[in-house]
Coordinates of C-alpha atoms and ligand atoms in Angstrom, one line a residue:
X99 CA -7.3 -91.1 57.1
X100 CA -5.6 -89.4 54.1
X101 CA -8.9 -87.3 53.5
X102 CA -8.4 -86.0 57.2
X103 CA -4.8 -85.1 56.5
X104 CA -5.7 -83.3 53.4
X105 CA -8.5 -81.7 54.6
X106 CA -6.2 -80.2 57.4
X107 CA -3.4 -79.0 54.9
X108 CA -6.3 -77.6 52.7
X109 CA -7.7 -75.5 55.5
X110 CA -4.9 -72.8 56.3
X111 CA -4.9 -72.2 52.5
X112 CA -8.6 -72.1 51.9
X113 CA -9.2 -69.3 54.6
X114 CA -6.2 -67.2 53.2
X115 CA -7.7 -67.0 49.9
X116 CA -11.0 -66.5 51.5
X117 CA -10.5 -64.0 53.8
X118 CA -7.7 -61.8 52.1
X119 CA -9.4 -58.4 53.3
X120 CA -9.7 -59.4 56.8
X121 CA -7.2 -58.2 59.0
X122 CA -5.0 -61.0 60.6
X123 CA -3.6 -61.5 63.5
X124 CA 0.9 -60.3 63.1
X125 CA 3.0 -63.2 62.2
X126 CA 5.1 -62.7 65.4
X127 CA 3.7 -61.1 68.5
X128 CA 6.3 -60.4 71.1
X129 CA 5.2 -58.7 75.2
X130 CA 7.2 -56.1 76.7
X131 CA 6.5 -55.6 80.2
X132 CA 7.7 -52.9 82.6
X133 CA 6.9 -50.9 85.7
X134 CA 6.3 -47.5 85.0
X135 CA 2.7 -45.5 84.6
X136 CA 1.5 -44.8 80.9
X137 CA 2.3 -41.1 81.2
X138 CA 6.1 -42.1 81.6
X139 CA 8.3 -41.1 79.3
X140 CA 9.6 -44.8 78.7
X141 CA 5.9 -45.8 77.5
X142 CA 5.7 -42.8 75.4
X143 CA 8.5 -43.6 73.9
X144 CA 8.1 -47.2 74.3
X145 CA 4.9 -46.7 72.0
X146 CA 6.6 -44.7 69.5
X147 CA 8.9 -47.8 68.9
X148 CA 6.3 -50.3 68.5
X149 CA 4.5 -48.1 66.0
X150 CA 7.6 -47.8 64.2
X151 CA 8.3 -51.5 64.3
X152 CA 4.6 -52.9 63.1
X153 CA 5.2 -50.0 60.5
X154 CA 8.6 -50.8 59.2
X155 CA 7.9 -54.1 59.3
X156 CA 4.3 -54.2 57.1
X157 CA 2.4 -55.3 60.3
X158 CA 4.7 -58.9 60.7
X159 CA 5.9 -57.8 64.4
X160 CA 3.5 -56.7 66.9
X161 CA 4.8 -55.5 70.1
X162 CA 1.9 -55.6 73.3
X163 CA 3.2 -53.3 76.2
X164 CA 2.0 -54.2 79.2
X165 CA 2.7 -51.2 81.8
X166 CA 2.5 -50.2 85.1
X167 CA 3.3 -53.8 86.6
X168 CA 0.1 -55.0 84.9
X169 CA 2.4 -58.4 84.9
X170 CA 3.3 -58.5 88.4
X171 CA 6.1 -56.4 89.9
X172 CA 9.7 -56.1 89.1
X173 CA 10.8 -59.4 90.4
X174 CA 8.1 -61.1 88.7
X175 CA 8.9 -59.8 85.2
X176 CA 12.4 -60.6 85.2
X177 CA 11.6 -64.1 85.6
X178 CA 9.0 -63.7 83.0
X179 CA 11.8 -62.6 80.5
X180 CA 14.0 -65.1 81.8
X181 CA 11.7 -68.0 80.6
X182 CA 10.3 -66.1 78.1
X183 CA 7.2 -65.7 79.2
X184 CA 7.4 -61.8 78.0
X185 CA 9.9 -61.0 75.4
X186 CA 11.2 -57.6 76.7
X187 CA 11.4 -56.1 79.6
X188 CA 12.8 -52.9 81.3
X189 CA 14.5 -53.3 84.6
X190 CA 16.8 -50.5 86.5
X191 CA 20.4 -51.7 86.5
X192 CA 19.4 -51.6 90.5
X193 CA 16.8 -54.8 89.9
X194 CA 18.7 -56.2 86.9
X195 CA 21.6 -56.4 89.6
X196 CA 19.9 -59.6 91.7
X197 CA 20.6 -61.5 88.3
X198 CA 23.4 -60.0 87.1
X199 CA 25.7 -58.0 90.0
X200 CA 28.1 -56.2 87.9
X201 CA 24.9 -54.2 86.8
X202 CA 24.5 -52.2 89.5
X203 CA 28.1 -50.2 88.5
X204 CA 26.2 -47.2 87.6
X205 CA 24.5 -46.9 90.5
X206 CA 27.5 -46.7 93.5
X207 CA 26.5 -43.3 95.4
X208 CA 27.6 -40.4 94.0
X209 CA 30.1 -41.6 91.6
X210 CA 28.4 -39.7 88.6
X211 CA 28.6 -35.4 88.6
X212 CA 27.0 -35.0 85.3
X213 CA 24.9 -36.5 82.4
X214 CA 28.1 -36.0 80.5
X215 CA 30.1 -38.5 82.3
X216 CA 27.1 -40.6 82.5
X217 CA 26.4 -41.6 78.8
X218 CA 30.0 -41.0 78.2
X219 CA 30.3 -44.3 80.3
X220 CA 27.2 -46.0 79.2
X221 CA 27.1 -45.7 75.6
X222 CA 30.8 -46.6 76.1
X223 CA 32.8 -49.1 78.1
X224 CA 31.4 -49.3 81.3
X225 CA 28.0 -50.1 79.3
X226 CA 30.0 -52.5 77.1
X227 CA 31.2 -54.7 80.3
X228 CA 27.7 -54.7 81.7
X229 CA 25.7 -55.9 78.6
X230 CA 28.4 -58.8 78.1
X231 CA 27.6 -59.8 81.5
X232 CA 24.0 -59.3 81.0
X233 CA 24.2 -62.0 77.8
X234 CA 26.1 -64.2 80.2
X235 CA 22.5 -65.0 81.3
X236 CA 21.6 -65.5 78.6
X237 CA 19.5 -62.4 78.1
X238 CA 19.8 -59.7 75.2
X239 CA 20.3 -56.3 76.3
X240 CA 19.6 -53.2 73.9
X241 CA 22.5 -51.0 72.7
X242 CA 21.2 -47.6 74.7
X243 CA 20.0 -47.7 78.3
X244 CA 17.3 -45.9 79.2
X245 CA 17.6 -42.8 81.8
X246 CA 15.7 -43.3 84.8
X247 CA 17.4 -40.3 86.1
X248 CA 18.9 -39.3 89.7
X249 CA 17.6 -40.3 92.3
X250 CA 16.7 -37.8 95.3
X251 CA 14.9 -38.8 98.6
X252 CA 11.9 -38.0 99.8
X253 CA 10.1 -38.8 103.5
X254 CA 7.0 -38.1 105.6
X255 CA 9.0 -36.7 108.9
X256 CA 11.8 -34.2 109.2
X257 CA 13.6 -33.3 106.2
X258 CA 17.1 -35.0 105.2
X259 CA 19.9 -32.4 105.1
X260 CA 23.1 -34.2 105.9
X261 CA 23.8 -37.6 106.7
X262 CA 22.9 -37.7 110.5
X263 CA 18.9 -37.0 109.7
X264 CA 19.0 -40.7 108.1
X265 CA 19.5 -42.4 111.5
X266 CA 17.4 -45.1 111.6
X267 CA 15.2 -43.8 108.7
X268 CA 12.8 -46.3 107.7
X269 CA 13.0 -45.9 103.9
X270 CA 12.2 -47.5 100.9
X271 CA 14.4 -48.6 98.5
X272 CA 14.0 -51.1 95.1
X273 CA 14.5 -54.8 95.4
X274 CA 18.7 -54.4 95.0
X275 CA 21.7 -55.6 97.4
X276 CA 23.5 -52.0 96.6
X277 CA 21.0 -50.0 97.6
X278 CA 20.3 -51.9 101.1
X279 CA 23.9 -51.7 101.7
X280 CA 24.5 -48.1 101.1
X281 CA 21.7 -47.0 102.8
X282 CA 22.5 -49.4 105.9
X283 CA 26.4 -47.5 105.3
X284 CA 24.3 -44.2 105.3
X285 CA 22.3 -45.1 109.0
X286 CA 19.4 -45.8 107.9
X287 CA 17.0 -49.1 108.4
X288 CA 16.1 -49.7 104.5
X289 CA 13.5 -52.0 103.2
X290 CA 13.6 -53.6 100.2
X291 CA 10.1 -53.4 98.1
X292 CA 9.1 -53.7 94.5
X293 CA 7.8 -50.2 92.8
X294 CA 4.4 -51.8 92.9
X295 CA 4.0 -51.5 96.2
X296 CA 5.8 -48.2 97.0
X297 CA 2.9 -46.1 96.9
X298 CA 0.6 -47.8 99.7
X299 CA 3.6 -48.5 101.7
X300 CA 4.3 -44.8 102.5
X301 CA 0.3 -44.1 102.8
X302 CA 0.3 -46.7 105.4
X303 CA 3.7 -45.7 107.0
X304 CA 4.8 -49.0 106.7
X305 CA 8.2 -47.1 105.6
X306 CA 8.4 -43.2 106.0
X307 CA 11.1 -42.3 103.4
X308 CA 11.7 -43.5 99.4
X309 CA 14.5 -42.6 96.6
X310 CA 13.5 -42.1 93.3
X311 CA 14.0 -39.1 90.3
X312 CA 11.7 -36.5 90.0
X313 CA 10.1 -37.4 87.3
X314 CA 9.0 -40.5 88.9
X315 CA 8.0 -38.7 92.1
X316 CA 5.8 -37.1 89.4
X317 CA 4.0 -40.1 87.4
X318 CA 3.9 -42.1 90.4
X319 CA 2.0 -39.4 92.4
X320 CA 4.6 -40.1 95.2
X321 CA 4.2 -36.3 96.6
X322 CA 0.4 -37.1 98.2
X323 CA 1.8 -39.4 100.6
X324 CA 5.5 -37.5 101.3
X325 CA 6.0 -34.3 102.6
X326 CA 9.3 -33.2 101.8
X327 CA 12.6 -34.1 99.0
X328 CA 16.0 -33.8 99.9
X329 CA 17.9 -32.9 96.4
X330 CA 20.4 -35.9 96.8
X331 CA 21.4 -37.0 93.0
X332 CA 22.6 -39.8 95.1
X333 CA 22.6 -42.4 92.7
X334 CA 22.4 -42.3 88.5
X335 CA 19.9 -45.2 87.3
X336 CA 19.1 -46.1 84.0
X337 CA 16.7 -49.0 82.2
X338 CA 18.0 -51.9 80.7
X339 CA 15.9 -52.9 77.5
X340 CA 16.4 -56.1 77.4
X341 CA 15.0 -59.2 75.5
X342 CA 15.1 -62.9 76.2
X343 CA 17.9 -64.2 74.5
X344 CA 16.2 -67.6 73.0
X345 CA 13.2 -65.7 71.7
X346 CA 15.9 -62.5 70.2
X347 CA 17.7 -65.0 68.4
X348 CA 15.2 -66.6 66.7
X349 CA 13.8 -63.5 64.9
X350 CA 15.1 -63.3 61.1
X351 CA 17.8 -61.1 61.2
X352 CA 15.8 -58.2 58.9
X353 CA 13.4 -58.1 61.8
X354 CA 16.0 -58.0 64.9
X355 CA 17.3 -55.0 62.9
X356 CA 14.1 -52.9 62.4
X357 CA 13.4 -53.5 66.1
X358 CA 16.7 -52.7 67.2
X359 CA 16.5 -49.5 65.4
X360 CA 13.5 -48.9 66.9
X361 CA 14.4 -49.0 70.4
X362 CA 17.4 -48.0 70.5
X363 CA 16.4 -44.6 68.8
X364 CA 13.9 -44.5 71.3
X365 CA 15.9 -44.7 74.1
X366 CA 17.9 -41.8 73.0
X367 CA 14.7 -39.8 72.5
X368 CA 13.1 -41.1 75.9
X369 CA 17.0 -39.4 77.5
X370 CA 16.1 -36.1 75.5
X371 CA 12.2 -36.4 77.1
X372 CA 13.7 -37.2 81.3
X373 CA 16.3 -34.0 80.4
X374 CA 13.8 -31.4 79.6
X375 CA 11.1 -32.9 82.2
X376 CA 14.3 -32.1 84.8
X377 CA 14.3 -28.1 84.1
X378 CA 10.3 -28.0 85.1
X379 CA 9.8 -31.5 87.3
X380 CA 10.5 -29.5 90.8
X381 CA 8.7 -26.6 90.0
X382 CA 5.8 -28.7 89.7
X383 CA 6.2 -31.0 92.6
X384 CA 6.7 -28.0 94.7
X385 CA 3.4 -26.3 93.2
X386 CA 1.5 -29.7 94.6
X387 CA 3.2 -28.9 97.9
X388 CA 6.6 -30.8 97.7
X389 CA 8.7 -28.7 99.7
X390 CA 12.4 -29.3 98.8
X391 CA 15.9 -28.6 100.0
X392 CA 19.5 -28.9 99.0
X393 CA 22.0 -31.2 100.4
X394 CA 25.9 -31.1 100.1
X395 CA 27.4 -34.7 99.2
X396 CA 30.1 -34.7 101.9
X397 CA 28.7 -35.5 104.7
X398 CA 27.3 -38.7 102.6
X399 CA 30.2 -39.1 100.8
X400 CA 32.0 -39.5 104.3
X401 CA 29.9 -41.5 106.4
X402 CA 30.0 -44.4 103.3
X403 CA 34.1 -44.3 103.1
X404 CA 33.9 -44.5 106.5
X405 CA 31.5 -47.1 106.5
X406 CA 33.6 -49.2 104.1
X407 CA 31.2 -48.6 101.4
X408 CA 33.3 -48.0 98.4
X409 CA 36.1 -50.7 99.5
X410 CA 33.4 -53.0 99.6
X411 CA 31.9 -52.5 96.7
X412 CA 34.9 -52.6 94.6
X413 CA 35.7 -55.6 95.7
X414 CA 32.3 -57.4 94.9
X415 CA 32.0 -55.3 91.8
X416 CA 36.2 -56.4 90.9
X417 CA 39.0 -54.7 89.5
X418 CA 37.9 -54.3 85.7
X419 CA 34.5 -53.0 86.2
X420 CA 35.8 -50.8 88.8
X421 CA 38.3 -49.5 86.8
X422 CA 36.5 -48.5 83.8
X423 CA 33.6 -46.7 85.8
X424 CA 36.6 -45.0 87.9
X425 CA 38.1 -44.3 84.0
X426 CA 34.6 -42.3 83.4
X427 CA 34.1 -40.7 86.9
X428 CA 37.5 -40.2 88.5
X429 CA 39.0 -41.6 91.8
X430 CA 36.4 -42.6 93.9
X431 CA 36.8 -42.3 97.9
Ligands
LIG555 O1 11.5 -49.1 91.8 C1 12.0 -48.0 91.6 O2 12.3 -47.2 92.6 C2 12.3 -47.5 90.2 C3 11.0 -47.2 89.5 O3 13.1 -46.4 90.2 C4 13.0 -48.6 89.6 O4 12.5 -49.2 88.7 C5 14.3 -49.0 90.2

């Protein structure tokens, strides 16, 4: 019995003095999931980070991405994260919102004019008050969000110029109780889906319409199955980074800063990448037969007050978050 032990404790040690030229596996490898296609600017960027992190960190942390929903779709990987299954994970503050309501601030139609007011609010309180609430569940979420961008609608039939033209609309949105409702506020019949399935769901008309930025539109190769884009900027979404909160503590603190760092410089660059792909994004759509169109916000604005959209939300959403997202934006309805 005691050779067996001591044969075991030998082994570890024998094979590192062995084998000292062979690579080895990291010490810690960690599994980011997310949703987006590989020629996103979040996986870019995304990569960039975990180059920097095995780098700055002599090859101890390995970060795995695993993209496009290769995990399963949205709702899938923030279960994943939740019991750690994955360490990181980058939901919209739309999807993060079925965990953690108070996320879905940002996203209350047409509060946001600018990307001033928007990482004004973010990087600042009204980001603050959401990643509290996100560590309430015991998740960790990363300093800087990630810009997902505004989002502008797209459909197969007629194109959407005011408010009326989304009576009855059969249109996609993601897996989050603010988008059903303002879209049910705006007339139309929304249906909830998960990004994985957006594409063959407009190819087979099981909805007609979607919402989504540009330069998702674009990855996503959402302009084969639509015909036309109504320039909306109806809602500002961004991506969390967030990590499970059992499996963030434990790393040594050296470690939790390099990938910090990492990711949170990242995420600034990845804002820098959505901002210039904005000044070229329509051209190109357009060029692969997107048409496009303008819209004016009152009509929308009008039919959600009237709806009872804003009061609603405010009062789901409560007085403090409110407050410090009408303290970025203004008075809203
Ligand atoms: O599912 C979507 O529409 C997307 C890609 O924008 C989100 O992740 C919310």
């Amino acid at each position: 019995r005691r050779a067996l032990i001591k044969g075991l404790a030998a082994a570890p040690a024998a094979s590192l003095i062995g084998m000292p030229m062979i690579a080895r596996a990291a010490e810690i490898e960690l599994k980011y999931g997310n949703n987006l296609p590989l020629s996103h600017p979040l996986n870019i960027r995304a990569q960039q980070a975990v180059e920097r992190v095995a780098k700055e960190t002599n090859g101890r942390v390995e970060i795995k991405i695993f993209p496009n929903n290769q995990l399963g779709g949205d709702t899938d990987m923030l279960s994943q994260v939740r019991n750690g299954g994955i360490t990181f994970f980058t939901p919209s503050a739309l999807v993060i919102a079925t965990l953690v309501p108070v996320a879905a601030i940002n996203a209350v139609g047409f509060a946001f004019a600018d990307y001033d007011q928007v990482w004004k609010a973010m990087d600042g309180p009204v980001g603050a008050h959401v990643r509290a609430a996100i560590e309430k569940v015991n998740l960790y979420a990363f300093e800087k969000m990630w810009d997902n961008g505004f989002r502008q609608m797209t459909t197969s039939g007629k194109a959407i110029e005011q408010a009326a033209d989304m009576a009855s609309l059969k249109i996609r949105v993601p897996v989050s109780p603010l988008s059903i409702s303002m879209f049910k506020a705006l007339g139309a019949a929304p249906a909830s889906l998960q990004f994985s399935e957006v594409y063959s769901a407009l190819q087979t008309k099981v909805v007609d319409a979607q919402e989504n930025p540009l330069p998702i539109i674009q990855v996503a190769k959402l302009y084969e199955v639509q015909k036309s884009c109504a320039v909306s900027n109806h809602i500002w979404d961004g991506f969390w980074f967030i990590a499970n909160g059992r499996a963030w503590r434990g790393l040594p603190p050296d470690i939790q800063k390099i990938v910090a760092s990492a990711i949170n410089d990242a995420g600034v660059a990845q804002r820098g990448d959505i901002k210039s792909l904005n000044e070229t994004v329509q051209a190109d759509l357009q060029a692969k037969g997107l048409a496009f169109n303008k819209t004016n916000p009152d009509s929308f604005r009008a039919k959600l007050r009237d709806g009872g959209f804003y009061r609603e939300w405010q009062e789901r959403f409560g007085a403090e978050a409110w407050g410090l997202l009408e303290g970025a934006v203004g008075k809203l309805a």
